[in-house]
């Protein structure tokens, strides 16, 4: 699968559901990337997200990377193709 095929296949709502998260009123969830949310601050769009509390943002790949603690792996010597393969494997596993 290519990056574009994955993005076409999965929406942010699909990814949230894979992690047991459900968007609430207005498409917001409590941000899983910072503590202290009194009210949901992460806005979920069709193909991406943005947190008005901590500034976290990105597409489905970024969300999976952040949720699984894979951010920064590319800077530690992992080739982009290896990181991509790991993310595809994770998305397949979550189904």
PDB file of N, CA and C in Angstrom:
ATOM      1  N   UNK A   1       0.835  -1.190   0.000  1.00  0.00           N
ATOM      2  CA  UNK A   1       0.000   0.000   0.000  1.00  0.00           C
ATOM      3  C   UNK A   1       0.878   1.252   0.000  1.00  0.00           C
ATOM      4  N   UNK A   2       0.469   2.233  -0.762  1.00  0.00           N
ATOM      5  CA  UNK A   2       1.196   3.496  -0.768  1.00  0.00           C
ATOM      6  C   UNK A   2       0.633   4.412   0.312  1.00  0.00           C
ATOM      7  N   UNK A   3       1.337   5.497   0.579  1.00  0.00           N
ATOM      8  CA  UNK A   3       0.880   6.475   1.564  1.00  0.00           C
ATOM      9  C   UNK A   3      -0.497   7.011   1.172  1.00  0.00           C
ATOM     10  N   UNK A   4      -0.658   7.338  -0.102  1.00  0.00           N
ATOM     11  CA  UNK A   4      -1.940   7.885  -0.565  1.00  0.00           C
ATOM     12  C   UNK A   4      -3.074   6.865  -0.455  1.00  0.00           C
ATOM     13  N   UNK A   5      -2.792   5.612  -0.727  1.00  0.00           N
ATOM     14  CA  UNK A   5      -3.819   4.573  -0.595  1.00  0.00           C
ATOM     15  C   UNK A   5      -4.259   4.430   0.855  1.00  0.00           C
ATOM     16  N   UNK A   6      -3.305   4.512   1.760  1.00  0.00           N
ATOM     17  CA  UNK A   6      -3.630   4.421   3.190  1.00  0.00           C
ATOM     18  C   UNK A   6      -4.468   5.623   3.612  1.00  0.00           C
ATOM     19  N   UNK A   7      -4.062   6.817   3.171  1.00  0.00           N
ATOM     20  CA  UNK A   7      -4.823   8.022   3.514  1.00  0.00           C
ATOM     21  C   UNK A   7      -6.233   7.980   2.931  1.00  0.00           C
ATOM     22  N   UNK A   8      -6.381   7.377   1.750  1.00  0.00           N
ATOM     23  CA  UNK A   8      -7.710   7.239   1.149  1.00  0.00           C
ATOM     24  C   UNK A   8      -8.550   6.206   1.892  1.00  0.00           C
ATOM     25  N   UNK A   9      -7.903   5.182   2.416  1.00  0.00           N
ATOM     26  CA  UNK A   9      -8.608   4.081   3.077  1.00  0.00           C
ATOM     27  C   UNK A   9      -9.060   4.438   4.495  1.00  0.00           C
ATOM     28  N   UNK A  10      -8.236   5.187   5.220  1.00  0.00           N
ATOM     29  CA  UNK A  10      -8.527   5.496   6.623  1.00  0.00           C
ATOM     30  C   UNK A  10      -8.818   6.974   6.812  1.00  0.00           C
ATOM     31  N   UNK A  11      -9.832   7.266   7.594  1.00  0.00           N
ATOM     32  CA  UNK A  11     -10.085   8.645   8.023  1.00  0.00           C
ATOM     33  C   UNK A  11      -9.565   8.781   9.452  1.00  0.00           C
ATOM     34  N   UNK A  12      -9.519   9.997   9.940  1.00  0.00           N
ATOM     35  CA  UNK A  12      -9.108  10.192  11.335  1.00  0.00           C
ATOM     36  C   UNK A  12     -10.074   9.498  12.282  1.00  0.00           C
ATOM     37  N   UNK A  13     -11.343   9.461  11.934  1.00  0.00           N
ATOM     38  CA  UNK A  13     -12.330   8.782  12.779  1.00  0.00           C
ATOM     39  C   UNK A  13     -12.025   7.294  12.873  1.00  0.00           C
ATOM     40  N   UNK A  14     -11.572   6.686  11.766  1.00  0.00           N
ATOM     41  CA  UNK A  14     -11.186   5.275  11.783  1.00  0.00           C
ATOM     42  C   UNK A  14     -10.017   5.055  12.732  1.00  0.00           C
ATOM     43  N   UNK A  15      -9.045   5.942  12.654  1.00  0.00           N
ATOM     44  CA  UNK A  15      -7.850   5.817  13.496  1.00  0.00           C
ATOM     45  C   UNK A  15      -8.224   5.986  14.963  1.00  0.00           C
ATOM     46  N   UNK A  16      -9.071   6.965  15.276  1.00  0.00           N
ATOM     47  CA  UNK A  16      -9.520   7.154  16.662  1.00  0.00           C
ATOM     48  C   UNK A  16     -10.201   5.898  17.179  1.00  0.00           C
ATOM     49  N   UNK A  17     -11.064   5.318  16.365  1.00  0.00           N
ATOM     50  CA  UNK A  17     -11.789   4.110  16.770  1.00  0.00           C
ATOM     51  C   UNK A  17     -10.833   2.959  17.044  1.00  0.00           C
ATOM     52  N   UNK A  18      -9.759   2.877  16.291  1.00  0.00           N
ATOM     53  CA  UNK A  18      -8.779   1.810  16.505  1.00  0.00           C
ATOM     54  C   UNK A  18      -8.112   1.932  17.867  1.00  0.00           C
ATOM     55  N   UNK A  19      -8.066   3.136  18.403  1.00  0.00           N
ATOM     56  CA  UNK A  19      -7.480   3.366  19.725  1.00  0.00           C
ATOM     57  C   UNK A  19      -8.545   3.472  20.810  1.00  0.00           C
ATOM     58  N   UNK A  20      -9.793   3.218  20.461  1.00  0.00           N
ATOM     59  CA  UNK A  20     -10.863   3.282  21.448  1.00  0.00           C
ATOM     60  C   UNK A  20     -11.271   4.693  21.798  1.00  0.00           C
ATOM     61  N   UNK A  21     -10.970   5.654  20.942  1.00  0.00           N
ATOM     62  CA  UNK A  21     -11.330   7.047  21.176  1.00  0.00           C
ATOM     63  C   UNK A  21     -12.510   7.413  20.291  1.00  0.00           C
ATOM     64  N   UNK A  22     -13.379   8.262  20.818  1.00  0.00           N
ATOM     65  CA  UNK A  22     -14.542   8.689  20.043  1.00  0.00           C
ATOM     66  C   UNK A  22     -14.675  10.190  20.174  1.00  0.00           C
ATOM     67  N   UNK A  23     -14.835  10.828  19.037  1.00  0.00           N
ATOM     68  CA  UNK A  23     -14.988  12.277  19.072  1.00  0.00           C
ATOM     69  C   UNK A  23     -16.343  12.646  19.639  1.00  0.00           C
ATOM     70  N   UNK A  24     -16.352  13.737  20.331  1.00  0.00           N
ATOM     71  CA  UNK A  24     -17.588  14.204  20.939  1.00  0.00           C
ATOM     72  C   UNK A  24     -18.197  15.340  20.144  1.00  0.00           C
ATOM     73  N   UNK A  25     -18.877  16.149  20.851  1.00  0.00           N
ATOM     74  CA  UNK A  25     -19.581  17.283  20.265  1.00  0.00           C
ATOM     75  C   UNK A  25     -18.627  18.194  19.493  1.00  0.00           C
ATOM     76  N   UNK A  26     -18.981  18.504  18.291  1.00  0.00           N
ATOM     77  CA  UNK A  26     -18.179  19.422  17.483  1.00  0.00           C
ATOM     78  C   UNK A  26     -16.904  18.812  16.928  1.00  0.00           C
ATOM     79  N   UNK A  27     -16.743  17.489  17.066  1.00  0.00           N
ATOM     80  CA  UNK A  27     -15.549  16.838  16.527  1.00  0.00           C
ATOM     81  C   UNK A  27     -14.321  16.957  17.405  1.00  0.00           C
ATOM     82  N   UNK A  28     -14.500  17.190  18.701  1.00  0.00           N
ATOM     83  CA  UNK A  28     -13.370  17.335  19.626  1.00  0.00           C
ATOM     84  C   UNK A  28     -13.216  16.093  20.505  1.00  0.00           C
ATOM     85  N   UNK A  29     -11.971  15.824  20.909  1.00  0.00           N
ATOM     86  CA  UNK A  29     -11.673  14.814  21.922  1.00  0.00           C
ATOM     87  C   UNK A  29     -10.692  15.432  22.910  1.00  0.00           C
ATOM     88  N   UNK A  30     -10.591  14.831  24.094  1.00  0.00           N
ATOM     89  CA  UNK A  30      -9.534  15.234  25.023  1.00  0.00           C
ATOM     90  C   UNK A  30      -8.214  14.786  24.428  1.00  0.00           C
ATOM     91  N   UNK A  31      -7.260  15.670  24.381  1.00  0.00           N
ATOM     92  CA  UNK A  31      -5.989  15.383  23.721  1.00  0.00           C
ATOM     93  C   UNK A  31      -5.217  14.314  24.489  1.00  0.00           C
ATOM     94  N   UNK A  32      -4.840  13.225  23.820  1.00  0.00           N
ATOM     95  CA  UNK A  32      -4.066  12.181  24.489  1.00  0.00           C
ATOM     96  C   UNK A  32      -2.579  12.527  24.600  1.00  0.00           C
ATOM     97  N   UNK A  33      -2.173  13.691  24.081  1.00  0.00           N
ATOM     98  CA  UNK A  33      -0.758  14.047  24.041  1.00  0.00           C
ATOM     99  C   UNK A  33      -0.334  15.039  25.107  1.00  0.00           C
ATOM    100  N   UNK A  34      -1.287  15.548  25.882  1.00  0.00           N
ATOM    101  CA  UNK A  34      -0.935  16.399  27.019  1.00  0.00           C
ATOM    102  C   UNK A  34      -1.964  16.212  28.127  1.00  0.00           C
ATOM    103  N   UNK A  35      -1.570  16.576  29.325  1.00  0.00           N
ATOM    104  CA  UNK A  35      -2.450  16.420  30.482  1.00  0.00           C
ATOM    105  C   UNK A  35      -3.093  17.750  30.835  1.00  0.00           C
ATOM    106  N   UNK A  36      -4.171  17.662  31.574  1.00  0.00           N
ATOM    107  CA  UNK A  36      -4.811  18.854  32.107  1.00  0.00           C
ATOM    108  C   UNK A  36      -5.939  19.410  31.265  1.00  0.00           C
ATOM    109  N   UNK A  37      -6.429  18.647  30.296  1.00  0.00           N
ATOM    110  CA  UNK A  37      -7.575  19.103  29.508  1.00  0.00           C
ATOM    111  C   UNK A  37      -8.812  19.134  30.397  1.00  0.00           C
ATOM    112  N   UNK A  38      -9.349  20.303  30.632  1.00  0.00           N
ATOM    113  CA  UNK A  38     -10.628  20.383  31.342  1.00  0.00           C
ATOM    114  C   UNK A  38     -11.763  20.135  30.377  1.00  0.00           C
ATOM    115  N   UNK A  39     -11.553  20.568  29.150  1.00  0.00           N
ATOM    116  CA  UNK A  39     -12.501  20.333  28.086  1.00  0.00           C
ATOM    117  C   UNK A  39     -11.728  19.832  26.872  1.00  0.00           C
ATOM    118  N   UNK A  40     -12.356  19.042  26.024  1.00  0.00           N
ATOM    119  CA  UNK A  40     -11.659  18.530  24.841  1.00  0.00           C
ATOM    120  C   UNK A  40     -11.032  19.656  24.017  1.00  0.00           C
ATOM    121  N   UNK A  41      -9.780  19.470  23.628  1.00  0.00           N
ATOM    122  CA  UNK A  41      -9.072  20.520  22.899  1.00  0.00           C
ATOM    123  C   UNK A  41      -8.525  20.052  21.548  1.00  0.00           C
ATOM    124  N   UNK A  42      -8.628  18.768  21.261  1.00  0.00           N
ATOM    125  CA  UNK A  42      -8.103  18.253  20.004  1.00  0.00           C
ATOM    126  C   UNK A  42      -9.251  18.135  18.993  1.00  0.00           C
ATOM    127  N   UNK A  43      -9.155  18.917  17.926  1.00  0.00           N
ATOM    128  CA  UNK A  43     -10.183  18.921  16.882  1.00  0.00           C
ATOM    129  C   UNK A  43      -9.829  17.871  15.843  1.00  0.00           C
ATOM    130  N   UNK A  44     -10.805  17.033  15.541  1.00  0.00           N
ATOM    131  CA  UNK A  44     -10.629  15.958  14.571  1.00  0.00           C
ATOM    132  C   UNK A  44     -11.315  16.357  13.264  1.00  0.00           C
ATOM    133  N   UNK A  45     -10.524  16.374  12.216  1.00  0.00           N
ATOM    134  CA  UNK A  45     -11.044  16.646  10.876  1.00  0.00           C
ATOM    135  C   UNK A  45     -11.074  15.328  10.111  1.00  0.00           C
ATOM    136  N   UNK A  46     -11.492  15.356   8.861  1.00  0.00           N
ATOM    137  CA  UNK A  46     -11.602  14.129   8.063  1.00  0.00           C
ATOM    138  C   UNK A  46     -10.261  13.409   7.933  1.00  0.00           C
ATOM    139  N   UNK A  47      -9.205  14.138   7.611  1.00  0.00           N
ATOM    140  CA  UNK A  47      -7.909  13.505   7.337  1.00  0.00           C
ATOM    141  C   UNK A  47      -6.777  13.969   8.239  1.00  0.00           C
ATOM    142  N   UNK A  48      -7.071  14.872   9.186  1.00  0.00           N
ATOM    143  CA  UNK A  48      -6.018  15.339  10.068  1.00  0.00           C
ATOM    144  C   UNK A  48      -6.603  15.806  11.402  1.00  0.00           C
ATOM    145  N   UNK A  49      -5.730  16.356  12.247  1.00  0.00           N
ATOM    146  CA  UNK A  49      -6.151  16.797  13.580  1.00  0.00           C
ATOM    147  C   UNK A  49      -5.321  18.003  14.005  1.00  0.00           C
ATOM    148  N   UNK A  50      -5.846  18.738  14.996  1.00  0.00           N
ATOM    149  CA  UNK A  50      -5.105  19.854  15.581  1.00  0.00           C
ATOM    150  C   UNK A  50      -5.541  20.027  17.028  1.00  0.00           C
ATOM    151  N   UNK A  51      -4.568  20.143  17.935  1.00  0.00           N
ATOM    152  CA  UNK A  51      -4.877  20.383  19.340  1.00  0.00           C
ATOM    153  C   UNK A  51      -4.666  21.862  19.649  1.00  0.00           C
ATOM    154  N   UNK A  52      -5.714  22.501  20.131  1.00  0.00           N
ATOM    155  CA  UNK A  52      -5.645  23.908  20.480  1.00  0.00           C
ATOM    156  C   UNK A  52      -4.963  24.116  21.837  1.00  0.00           C
ATOM    157  N   UNK A  53      -4.709  23.027  22.567  1.00  0.00           N
ATOM    158  CA  UNK A  53      -4.034  23.127  23.858  1.00  0.00           C
ATOM    159  C   UNK A  53      -2.530  23.039  23.750  1.00  0.00           C
ATOM    160  N   UNK A  54      -2.040  22.000  23.074  1.00  0.00           N
ATOM    161  CA  UNK A  54      -0.588  21.784  23.009  1.00  0.00           C
ATOM    162  C   UNK A  54       0.004  22.007  21.625  1.00  0.00           C
ATOM    163  N   UNK A  55      -0.869  22.193  20.626  1.00  0.00           N
ATOM    164  CA  UNK A  55      -0.382  22.450  19.281  1.00  0.00           C
ATOM    165  C   UNK A  55      -0.072  21.209  18.465  1.00  0.00           C
ATOM    166  N   UNK A  56      -0.325  20.032  19.010  1.00  0.00           N
ATOM    167  CA  UNK A  56      -0.091  18.800  18.253  1.00  0.00           C
ATOM    168  C   UNK A  56      -0.971  18.818  17.009  1.00  0.00           C
ATOM    169  N   UNK A  57      -0.402  18.412  15.883  1.00  0.00           N
ATOM    170  CA  UNK A  57      -1.173  18.396  14.651  1.00  0.00           C
ATOM    171  C   UNK A  57      -0.550  17.411  13.680  1.00  0.00           C
ATOM    172  N   UNK A  58      -1.321  17.045  12.679  1.00  0.00           N
ATOM    173  CA  UNK A  58      -0.797  16.156  11.660  1.00  0.00           C
ATOM    174  C   UNK A  58      -1.888  15.337  11.008  1.00  0.00           C
ATOM    175  N   UNK A  59      -1.434  14.342  10.263  1.00  0.00           N
ATOM    176  CA  UNK A  59      -2.359  13.450   9.568  1.00  0.00           C
ATOM    177  C   UNK A  59      -2.452  12.127  10.323  1.00  0.00           C
ATOM    178  N   UNK A  60      -3.035  11.116   9.692  1.00  0.00           N
ATOM    179  CA  UNK A  60      -3.202   9.834  10.373  1.00  0.00           C
ATOM    180  C   UNK A  60      -1.868   9.200  10.732  1.00  0.00           C
ATOM    181  N   UNK A  61      -0.853   9.395   9.897  1.00  0.00           N
ATOM    182  CA  UNK A  61       0.460   8.825  10.194  1.00  0.00           C
ATOM    183  C   UNK A  61       1.070   9.470  11.435  1.00  0.00           C
ATOM    184  N   UNK A  62       0.960  10.784  11.535  1.00  0.00           N
ATOM    185  CA  UNK A  62       1.486  11.496  12.697  1.00  0.00           C
ATOM    186  C   UNK A  62       0.773  11.047  13.963  1.00  0.00           C
ATOM    187  N   UNK A  63      -0.547  10.886  13.880  1.00  0.00           N
ATOM    188  CA  UNK A  63      -1.329  10.464  15.048  1.00  0.00           C
ATOM    189  C   UNK A  63      -0.862   9.096  15.535  1.00  0.00           C
ATOM    190  N   UNK A  64      -0.714   8.141  14.620  1.00  0.00           N
ATOM    191  CA  UNK A  64      -0.269   6.797  15.001  1.00  0.00           C
ATOM    192  C   UNK A  64       1.138   6.859  15.582  1.00  0.00           C
ATOM    193  N   UNK A  65       2.015   7.642  14.967  1.00  0.00           N
ATOM    194  CA  UNK A  65       3.379   7.785  15.482  1.00  0.00           C
ATOM    195  C   UNK A  65       3.358   8.326  16.909  1.00  0.00           C
ATOM    196  N   UNK A  66       2.563   9.348  17.144  1.00  0.00           N
ATOM    197  CA  UNK A  66       2.509   9.960  18.472  1.00  0.00           C
ATOM    198  C   UNK A  66       1.883   9.015  19.494  1.00  0.00           C
ATOM    199  N   UNK A  67       0.820   8.337  19.117  1.00  0.00           N
ATOM    200  CA  UNK A  67       0.160   7.414  20.032  1.00  0.00           C
ATOM    201  C   UNK A  67       1.049   6.232  20.406  1.00  0.00           C
ATOM    202  N   UNK A  68       1.833   5.766  19.451  1.00  0.00           N
ATOM    203  CA  UNK A  68       2.689   4.600  19.687  1.00  0.00           C
ATOM    204  C   UNK A  68       4.101   4.970  20.125  1.00  0.00           C
ATOM    205  N   UNK A  69       4.341   6.259  20.338  1.00  0.00           N
ATOM    206  CA  UNK A  69       5.653   6.687  20.796  1.00  0.00           C
ATOM    207  C   UNK A  69       6.740   6.516  19.758  1.00  0.00           C
ATOM    208  N   UNK A  70       6.377   6.651  18.488  1.00  0.00           N
ATOM    209  CA  UNK A  70       7.353   6.465  17.415  1.00  0.00           C
ATOM    210  C   UNK A  70       7.932   7.778  16.916  1.00  0.00           C
ATOM    211  N   UNK A  71       7.504   8.896  17.468  1.00  0.00           N
ATOM    212  CA  UNK A  71       8.026  10.180  17.007  1.00  0.00           C
ATOM    213  C   UNK A  71       9.516  10.252  17.321  1.00  0.00           C
ATOM    214  N   UNK A  72      10.267  10.820  16.405  1.00  0.00           N
ATOM    215  CA  UNK A  72      11.699  10.977  16.594  1.00  0.00           C
ATOM    216  C   UNK A  72      12.510   9.779  16.167  1.00  0.00           C
ATOM    217  N   UNK A  73      11.858   8.687  15.817  1.00  0.00           N
ATOM    218  CA  UNK A  73      12.618   7.499  15.437  1.00  0.00           C
ATOM    219  C   UNK A  73      13.450   7.746  14.188  1.00  0.00           C
ATOM    220  N   UNK A  74      12.941   8.556  13.286  1.00  0.00           N
ATOM    221  CA  UNK A  74      13.682   8.841  12.072  1.00  0.00           C
ATOM    222  C   UNK A  74      14.987   9.561  12.399  1.00  0.00           C
ATOM    223  N   UNK A  75      14.977  10.393  13.431  1.00  0.00           N
ATOM    224  CA  UNK A  75      16.171  11.120  13.833  1.00  0.00           C
ATOM    225  C   UNK A  75      17.177  10.208  14.527  1.00  0.00           C
ATOM    226  N   UNK A  76      16.752   9.057  14.959  1.00  0.00           N
ATOM    227  CA  UNK A  76      17.645   8.125  15.643  1.00  0.00           C
ATOM    228  C   UNK A  76      18.220   7.085  14.688  1.00  0.00           C
ATOM    229  N   UNK A  77      18.146   7.345  13.413  1.00  0.00           N
ATOM    230  CA  UNK A  77      18.785   6.462  12.464  1.00  0.00           C
ATOM    231  C   UNK A  77      17.880   5.531  11.691  1.00  0.00           C
ATOM    232  N   UNK A  78      16.572   5.574  11.939  1.00  0.00           N
ATOM    233  CA  UNK A  78      15.677   4.704  11.198  1.00  0.00           C
ATOM    234  C   UNK A  78      15.410   5.335   9.835  1.00  0.00           C
ATOM    235  N   UNK A  79      15.597   4.574   8.793  1.00  0.00           N
ATOM    236  CA  UNK A  79      15.341   5.064   7.441  1.00  0.00           C
ATOM    237  C   UNK A  79      13.857   5.347   7.264  1.00  0.00           C
ATOM    238  N   UNK A  80      13.510   6.359   6.465  1.00  0.00           N
ATOM    239  CA  UNK A  80      12.090   6.663   6.244  1.00  0.00           C
ATOM    240  C   UNK A  80      11.298   5.453   5.751  1.00  0.00           C
ATOM    241  N   UNK A  81      11.893   4.626   4.922  1.00  0.00           N
ATOM    242  CA  UNK A  81      11.174   3.447   4.424  1.00  0.00           C
ATOM    243  C   UNK A  81      10.882   2.466   5.554  1.00  0.00           C
ATOM    244  N   UNK A  82      11.780   2.363   6.527  1.00  0.00           N
ATOM    245  CA  UNK A  82      11.552   1.479   7.676  1.00  0.00           C
ATOM    246  C   UNK A  82      10.428   2.029   8.546  1.00  0.00           C
ATOM    247  N   UNK A  83      10.426   3.336   8.748  1.00  0.00           N
ATOM    248  CA  UNK A  83       9.389   3.969   9.553  1.00  0.00           C
ATOM    249  C   UNK A  83       8.033   3.803   8.883  1.00  0.00           C
ATOM    250  N   UNK A  84       7.978   4.011   7.574  1.00  0.00           N
ATOM    251  CA  UNK A  84       6.746   3.834   6.813  1.00  0.00           C
ATOM    252  C   UNK A  84       6.248   2.396   6.938  1.00  0.00           C
ATOM    253  N   UNK A  85       7.140   1.422   6.770  1.00  0.00           N
ATOM    254  CA  UNK A  85       6.761   0.012   6.862  1.00  0.00           C
ATOM    255  C   UNK A  85       6.208  -0.309   8.242  1.00  0.00           C
ATOM    256  N   UNK A  86       6.808   0.258   9.272  1.00  0.00           N
ATOM    257  CA  UNK A  86       6.347   0.021  10.636  1.00  0.00           C
ATOM    258  C   UNK A  86       4.952   0.613  10.846  1.00  0.00           C
ATOM    259  N   UNK A  87       4.707   1.791  10.291  1.00  0.00           N
ATOM    260  CA  UNK A  87       3.392   2.411  10.433  1.00  0.00           C
ATOM    261  C   UNK A  87       2.321   1.627   9.691  1.00  0.00           C
ATOM    262  N   UNK A  88       2.640   1.154   8.486  1.00  0.00           N
ATOM    263  CA  UNK A  88       1.684   0.349   7.721  1.00  0.00           C
ATOM    264  C   UNK A  88       1.358  -0.925   8.489  1.00  0.00           C
ATOM    265  N   UNK A  89       2.373  -1.542   9.060  1.00  0.00           N
ATOM    266  CA  UNK A  89       2.165  -2.766   9.855  1.00  0.00           C
ATOM    267  C   UNK A  89       1.260  -2.475  11.047  1.00  0.00           C
ATOM    268  N   UNK A  90       1.474  -1.341  11.698  1.00  0.00           N
ATOM    269  CA  UNK A  90       0.668  -0.964  12.858  1.00  0.00           C
ATOM    270  C   UNK A  90      -0.791  -0.738  12.458  1.00  0.00           C
ATOM    271  N   UNK A  91      -1.006  -0.056  11.334  1.00  0.00           N
ATOM    272  CA  UNK A  91      -2.382   0.184  10.879  1.00  0.00           C
ATOM    273  C   UNK A  91      -3.073  -1.132  10.549  1.00  0.00           C
ATOM    274  N   UNK A  92      -2.370  -2.036   9.908  1.00  0.00           N
ATOM    275  CA  UNK A  92      -2.950  -3.350   9.595  1.00  0.00           C
ATOM    276  C   UNK A  92      -3.265  -4.122  10.870  1.00  0.00           C
ATOM    277  N   UNK A  93      -2.397  -4.018  11.870  1.00  0.00           N
ATOM    278  CA  UNK A  93      -2.573  -4.716  13.140  1.00  0.00           C
ATOM    279  C   UNK A  93      -3.810  -4.184  13.878  1.00  0.00           C
ATOM    280  N   UNK A  94      -4.039  -2.885  13.784  1.00  0.00           N
ATOM    281  CA  UNK A  94      -5.145  -2.270  14.520  1.00  0.00           C
ATOM    282  C   UNK A  94      -6.514  -2.677  13.994  1.00  0.00           C
ATOM    283  N   UNK A  95      -6.588  -3.162  12.770  1.00  0.00           N
ATOM    284  CA  UNK A  95      -7.892  -3.522  12.201  1.00  0.00           C
ATOM    285  C   UNK A  95      -8.503  -4.725  12.870  1.00  0.00           C
TER     286      UNK A  95
END
